[in-house]
mmCIF file with all atom_site columns, C-alpha atoms in Angstrom:
data_model
loop_
_atom_site.group_PDB
_atom_site.id
_atom_site.type_symbol
_atom_site.label_atom_id
_atom_site.label_alt_id
_atom_site.label_comp_id
_atom_site.label_asym_id
_atom_site.label_entity_id
_atom_site.label_seq_id
_atom_site.pdbx_PDB_ins_code
_atom_site.Cartn_x
_atom_site.Cartn_y
_atom_site.Cartn_z
_atom_site.occupancy
_atom_site.B_iso_or_equiv
_atom_site.pdbx_formal_charge
_atom_site.auth_seq_id
_atom_site.auth_comp_id
_atom_site.auth_asym_id
_atom_site.auth_atom_id
_atom_site.pdbx_PDB_model_num
ATOM 1   C CA . MET A 1 1   ? 69.770 10.652 36.217 1.00 57.00 ? 23  MET A CA 1
ATOM 2   C CA . SER A 1 2   ? 71.496 13.413 38.104 1.00 62.00 ? 24  SER A CA 1
ATOM 3   C CA . SER A 1 3   ? 74.791 12.785 39.765 1.00 78.00 ? 25  SER A CA 1
ATOM 4   C CA . LYS A 1 4   ? 74.628 11.248 43.209 1.00 84.00 ? 26  LYS A CA 1
ATOM 5   C CA . ARG A 1 5   ? 76.604 14.181 44.574 1.00 88.00 ? 27  ARG A CA 1
ATOM 6   C CA . MET A 1 6   ? 73.766 16.571 43.666 1.00 89.00 ? 28  MET A CA 1
ATOM 7   C CA . VAL A 1 7   ? 71.265 14.447 45.560 1.00 88.00 ? 29  VAL A CA 1
ATOM 8   C CA . VAL A 1 8   ? 73.558 14.229 48.602 1.00 91.00 ? 30  VAL A CA 1
ATOM 9   C CA . ARG A 1 9   ? 74.036 17.997 48.516 1.00 91.00 ? 31  ARG A CA 1
ATOM 10  C CA . GLN A 1 10  ? 70.275 18.495 48.399 1.00 91.00 ? 32  GLN A CA 1
ATOM 11  C CA . LYS A 1 11  ? 69.774 16.186 51.412 1.00 92.00 ? 33  LYS A CA 1
ATOM 12  C CA . ARG A 1 12  ? 72.397 18.138 53.359 1.00 95.00 ? 34  ARG A CA 1
ATOM 13  C CA . ARG A 1 13  ? 70.635 21.398 52.537 1.00 95.00 ? 35  ARG A CA 1
ATOM 14  C CA . GLU A 1 14  ? 67.274 19.990 53.650 1.00 94.00 ? 36  GLU A CA 1
ATOM 15  C CA . TYR A 1 15  ? 68.841 18.950 56.953 1.00 96.00 ? 37  TYR A CA 1
ATOM 16  C CA . LEU A 1 16  ? 70.427 22.377 57.512 1.00 96.00 ? 38  LEU A CA 1
ATOM 17  C CA . VAL A 1 17  ? 67.187 24.195 56.667 1.00 96.00 ? 39  VAL A CA 1
ATOM 18  C CA . SER A 1 18  ? 65.265 22.151 59.228 1.00 96.00 ? 40  SER A CA 1
ATOM 19  C CA . LYS A 1 19  ? 68.033 22.522 61.819 1.00 96.00 ? 41  LYS A CA 1
ATOM 20  C CA . TYR A 1 20  ? 68.300 26.332 61.639 1.00 96.00 ? 42  TYR A CA 1
ATOM 21  C CA . LEU A 1 21  ? 64.652 27.117 60.823 1.00 95.00 ? 43  LEU A CA 1
ATOM 22  C CA . LYS A 1 22  ? 63.686 28.318 64.319 1.00 96.00 ? 44  LYS A CA 1
ATOM 23  C CA . LYS A 1 23  ? 66.864 30.324 64.841 1.00 96.00 ? 45  LYS A CA 1
ATOM 24  C CA . ARG A 1 24  ? 66.532 31.992 61.447 1.00 95.00 ? 46  ARG A CA 1
ATOM 25  C CA . LYS A 1 25  ? 62.864 32.783 62.118 1.00 95.00 ? 47  LYS A CA 1
ATOM 26  C CA . ASP A 1 26  ? 63.672 34.371 65.495 1.00 95.00 ? 48  ASP A CA 1
ATOM 27  C CA . LEU A 1 27  ? 66.475 36.499 64.020 1.00 96.00 ? 49  LEU A CA 1
ATOM 28  C CA . ARG A 1 28  ? 64.227 37.567 61.148 1.00 95.00 ? 50  ARG A CA 1
ATOM 29  C CA . PHE A 1 29  ? 61.576 38.633 63.695 1.00 96.00 ? 51  PHE A CA 1
ATOM 30  C CA . VAL A 1 30  ? 64.089 40.840 65.540 1.00 95.00 ? 52  VAL A CA 1
ATOM 31  C CA . ILE A 1 31  ? 65.308 42.408 62.303 1.00 95.00 ? 53  ILE A CA 1
ATOM 32  C CA . ASN A 1 32  ? 61.791 43.226 61.067 1.00 94.00 ? 54  ASN A CA 1
ATOM 33  C CA . ASN A 1 33  ? 60.399 44.290 64.454 1.00 93.00 ? 55  ASN A CA 1
ATOM 34  C CA . LEU A 1 34  ? 59.725 48.032 64.655 1.00 93.00 ? 56  LEU A CA 1
ATOM 35  C CA . ASN A 1 35  ? 60.264 48.065 68.423 1.00 93.00 ? 57  ASN A CA 1
ATOM 36  C CA . SER A 1 36  ? 63.795 46.594 68.245 1.00 91.00 ? 58  SER A CA 1
ATOM 37  C CA . THR A 1 37  ? 66.695 48.938 68.843 1.00 92.00 ? 59  THR A CA 1
ATOM 38  C CA . LEU A 1 38  ? 69.353 49.547 66.228 1.00 93.00 ? 60  LEU A CA 1
ATOM 39  C CA . GLU A 1 39  ? 71.912 47.569 68.251 1.00 94.00 ? 61  GLU A CA 1
ATOM 40  C CA . GLU A 1 40  ? 69.598 44.568 68.492 1.00 94.00 ? 62  GLU A CA 1
ATOM 41  C CA . LYS A 1 41  ? 68.965 44.665 64.755 1.00 95.00 ? 63  LYS A CA 1
ATOM 42  C CA . GLU A 1 42  ? 72.671 44.897 63.959 1.00 95.00 ? 64  GLU A CA 1
ATOM 43  C CA . LYS A 1 43  ? 73.455 41.995 66.266 1.00 95.00 ? 65  LYS A CA 1
ATOM 44  C CA . ALA A 1 44  ? 70.672 39.905 64.705 1.00 96.00 ? 66  ALA A CA 1
ATOM 45  C CA . GLN A 1 45  ? 71.986 40.677 61.218 1.00 95.00 ? 67  GLN A CA 1
ATOM 46  C CA . TYR A 1 46  ? 75.503 39.709 62.305 1.00 96.00 ? 68  TYR A CA 1
ATOM 47  C CA . LEU A 1 47  ? 74.249 36.415 63.746 1.00 96.00 ? 69  LEU A CA 1
ATOM 48  C CA . MET A 1 48  ? 72.212 35.779 60.585 1.00 95.00 ? 70  MET A CA 1
ATOM 49  C CA . GLN A 1 49  ? 75.350 36.201 58.481 1.00 95.00 ? 71  GLN A CA 1
ATOM 50  C CA . LYS A 1 50  ? 77.161 33.649 60.642 1.00 95.00 ? 72  LYS A CA 1
ATOM 51  C CA . LEU A 1 51  ? 74.611 30.937 59.808 1.00 95.00 ? 73  LEU A CA 1
ATOM 52  C CA . PRO A 1 52  ? 75.531 28.505 57.020 1.00 94.00 ? 74  PRO A CA 1
ATOM 53  C CA . LYS A 1 53  ? 74.540 29.628 53.530 1.00 94.00 ? 75  LYS A CA 1
ATOM 54  C CA . ASP A 1 54  ? 72.864 26.314 52.808 1.00 93.00 ? 76  ASP A CA 1
ATOM 55  C CA . SER A 1 55  ? 70.518 26.749 55.773 1.00 93.00 ? 77  SER A CA 1
ATOM 56  C CA . ASN A 1 56  ? 68.546 29.304 53.751 1.00 93.00 ? 78  ASN A CA 1
ATOM 57  C CA . LYS A 1 57  ? 65.284 27.879 52.411 1.00 92.00 ? 79  LYS A CA 1
ATOM 58  C CA . CYS A 1 58  ? 65.654 29.492 48.993 1.00 93.00 ? 80  CYS A CA 1
ATOM 59  C CA . ARG A 1 59  ? 68.680 27.287 48.227 1.00 93.00 ? 81  ARG A CA 1
ATOM 60  C CA . LEU A 1 60  ? 66.502 24.174 48.126 1.00 91.00 ? 82  LEU A CA 1
ATOM 61  C CA . ARG A 1 61  ? 65.524 22.746 44.757 1.00 91.00 ? 83  ARG A CA 1
ATOM 62  C CA . ASN A 1 62  ? 62.636 20.494 43.822 1.00 92.00 ? 84  ASN A CA 1
ATOM 63  C CA . ARG A 1 63  ? 64.066 17.158 42.732 1.00 92.00 ? 85  ARG A CA 1
ATOM 64  C CA . CYS A 1 64  ? 62.478 13.981 41.440 1.00 92.00 ? 86  CYS A CA 1
ATOM 65  C CA . PHE A 1 65  ? 62.473 11.454 44.264 1.00 87.00 ? 87  PHE A CA 1
ATOM 66  C CA . GLU A 1 66  ? 62.991 8.612  41.793 1.00 89.00 ? 88  GLU A CA 1
ATOM 67  C CA . THR A 1 67  ? 65.853 9.888  39.624 1.00 89.00 ? 89  THR A CA 1
ATOM 68  C CA . GLY A 1 68  ? 67.073 13.058 41.344 1.00 89.00 ? 90  GLY A CA 1
ATOM 69  C CA . ARG A 1 69  ? 66.424 15.150 38.238 1.00 90.00 ? 91  ARG A CA 1
ATOM 70  C CA . GLY A 1 70  ? 66.158 18.884 38.981 1.00 88.00 ? 92  GLY A CA 1
ATOM 71  C CA . ASN A 1 71  ? 64.331 20.116 35.879 1.00 91.00 ? 93  ASN A CA 1
ATOM 72  C CA . GLY A 1 72  ? 60.760 19.367 34.861 1.00 92.00 ? 94  GLY A CA 1
ATOM 73  C CA . VAL A 1 73  ? 59.574 18.259 38.312 1.00 94.00 ? 95  VAL A CA 1
ATOM 74  C CA . TYR A 1 74  ? 55.843 18.294 39.087 1.00 93.00 ? 96  TYR A CA 1
ATOM 75  C CA . ARG A 1 75  ? 55.307 19.516 42.649 1.00 91.00 ? 97  ARG A CA 1
ATOM 76  C CA . LYS A 1 76  ? 52.121 17.592 43.349 1.00 91.00 ? 98  LYS A CA 1
ATOM 77  C CA . VAL A 1 77  ? 53.619 14.174 42.714 1.00 91.00 ? 99  VAL A CA 1
ATOM 78  C CA . GLY A 1 78  ? 57.326 14.896 43.199 1.00 92.00 ? 100 GLY A CA 1
ATOM 79  C CA . LEU A 1 79  ? 58.287 13.230 39.929 1.00 94.00 ? 101 LEU A CA 1
ATOM 80  C CA . CYS A 1 80  ? 60.085 14.544 36.868 1.00 94.00 ? 102 CYS A CA 1
ATOM 81  C CA . ARG A 1 81  ? 58.206 14.565 33.585 1.00 94.00 ? 103 ARG A CA 1
ATOM 82  C CA . ASN A 1 82  ? 59.841 11.362 32.364 1.00 93.00 ? 104 ASN A CA 1
ATOM 83  C CA . MET A 1 83  ? 59.010 9.334  35.461 1.00 93.00 ? 105 MET A CA 1
ATOM 84  C CA . PHE A 1 84  ? 55.571 10.956 35.645 1.00 94.00 ? 106 PHE A CA 1
ATOM 85  C CA . ARG A 1 85  ? 54.791 9.614  32.173 1.00 92.00 ? 107 ARG A CA 1
ATOM 86  C CA . ILE A 1 86  ? 55.972 6.113  33.041 1.00 92.00 ? 108 ILE A CA 1
ATOM 87  C CA . TYR A 1 87  ? 54.038 5.986  36.313 1.00 92.00 ? 109 TYR A CA 1
ATOM 88  C CA . ALA A 1 88  ? 50.916 7.456  34.691 1.00 91.00 ? 110 ALA A CA 1
ATOM 89  C CA . MET A 1 89  ? 50.998 4.881  31.875 1.00 89.00 ? 111 MET A CA 1
ATOM 90  C CA . ARG A 1 90  ? 51.210 2.073  34.430 1.00 90.00 ? 112 ARG A CA 1
ATOM 91  C CA . GLY A 1 91  ? 48.357 3.610  36.427 1.00 88.00 ? 113 GLY A CA 1
ATOM 92  C CA . ASP A 1 92  ? 50.391 4.091  39.602 1.00 90.00 ? 114 ASP A CA 1
ATOM 93  C CA . ILE A 1 93  ? 49.286 7.709  40.123 1.00 90.00 ? 115 ILE A CA 1
ATOM 94  C CA . PRO A 1 94  ? 45.682 7.917  41.336 1.00 90.00 ? 116 PRO A CA 1
ATOM 95  C CA . GLY A 1 95  ? 43.431 10.164 39.275 1.00 88.00 ? 117 GLY A CA 1
ATOM 96  C CA . ILE A 1 96  ? 45.800 10.337 36.294 1.00 85.00 ? 118 ILE A CA 1
ATOM 97  C CA . ARG A 1 97  ? 45.293 8.476  33.061 1.00 79.00 ? 119 ARG A CA 1
ATOM 98  C CA . LYS A 1 98  ? 46.279 8.931  29.441 1.00 77.00 ? 120 LYS A CA 1
ATOM 99  C CA . ALA A 1 99  ? 43.896 11.041 27.435 1.00 79.00 ? 121 ALA A CA 1
ATOM 100 C CA . SER A 1 100 ? 42.273 9.556  24.364 1.00 78.00 ? 122 SER A CA 1
ATOM 101 C CA . TRP A 1 101 ? 39.576 11.118 22.224 1.00 78.00 ? 123 TRP A CA 1
#
């Protein structure tokens, strides 16, 4: 079980990413646009630097929705390996069952 502070921090980052997504996308368009002037690009870069660090999408981390664990998380089900095993043994994940041969 990860600390509750890590989970709270992750939720705050998810909120900031969704809040600044459009603004960040518009600034990125100006910076990468070939028709933008140098002044426009510099201003867009300055405004991009003023955004919160945690509003960047790459700062998000996949976490288990059950325990908050950050390592060993399967993307498709959103569970860490430990919880995945427990849920699979109980048959709670459709299409997954323990192999036996």
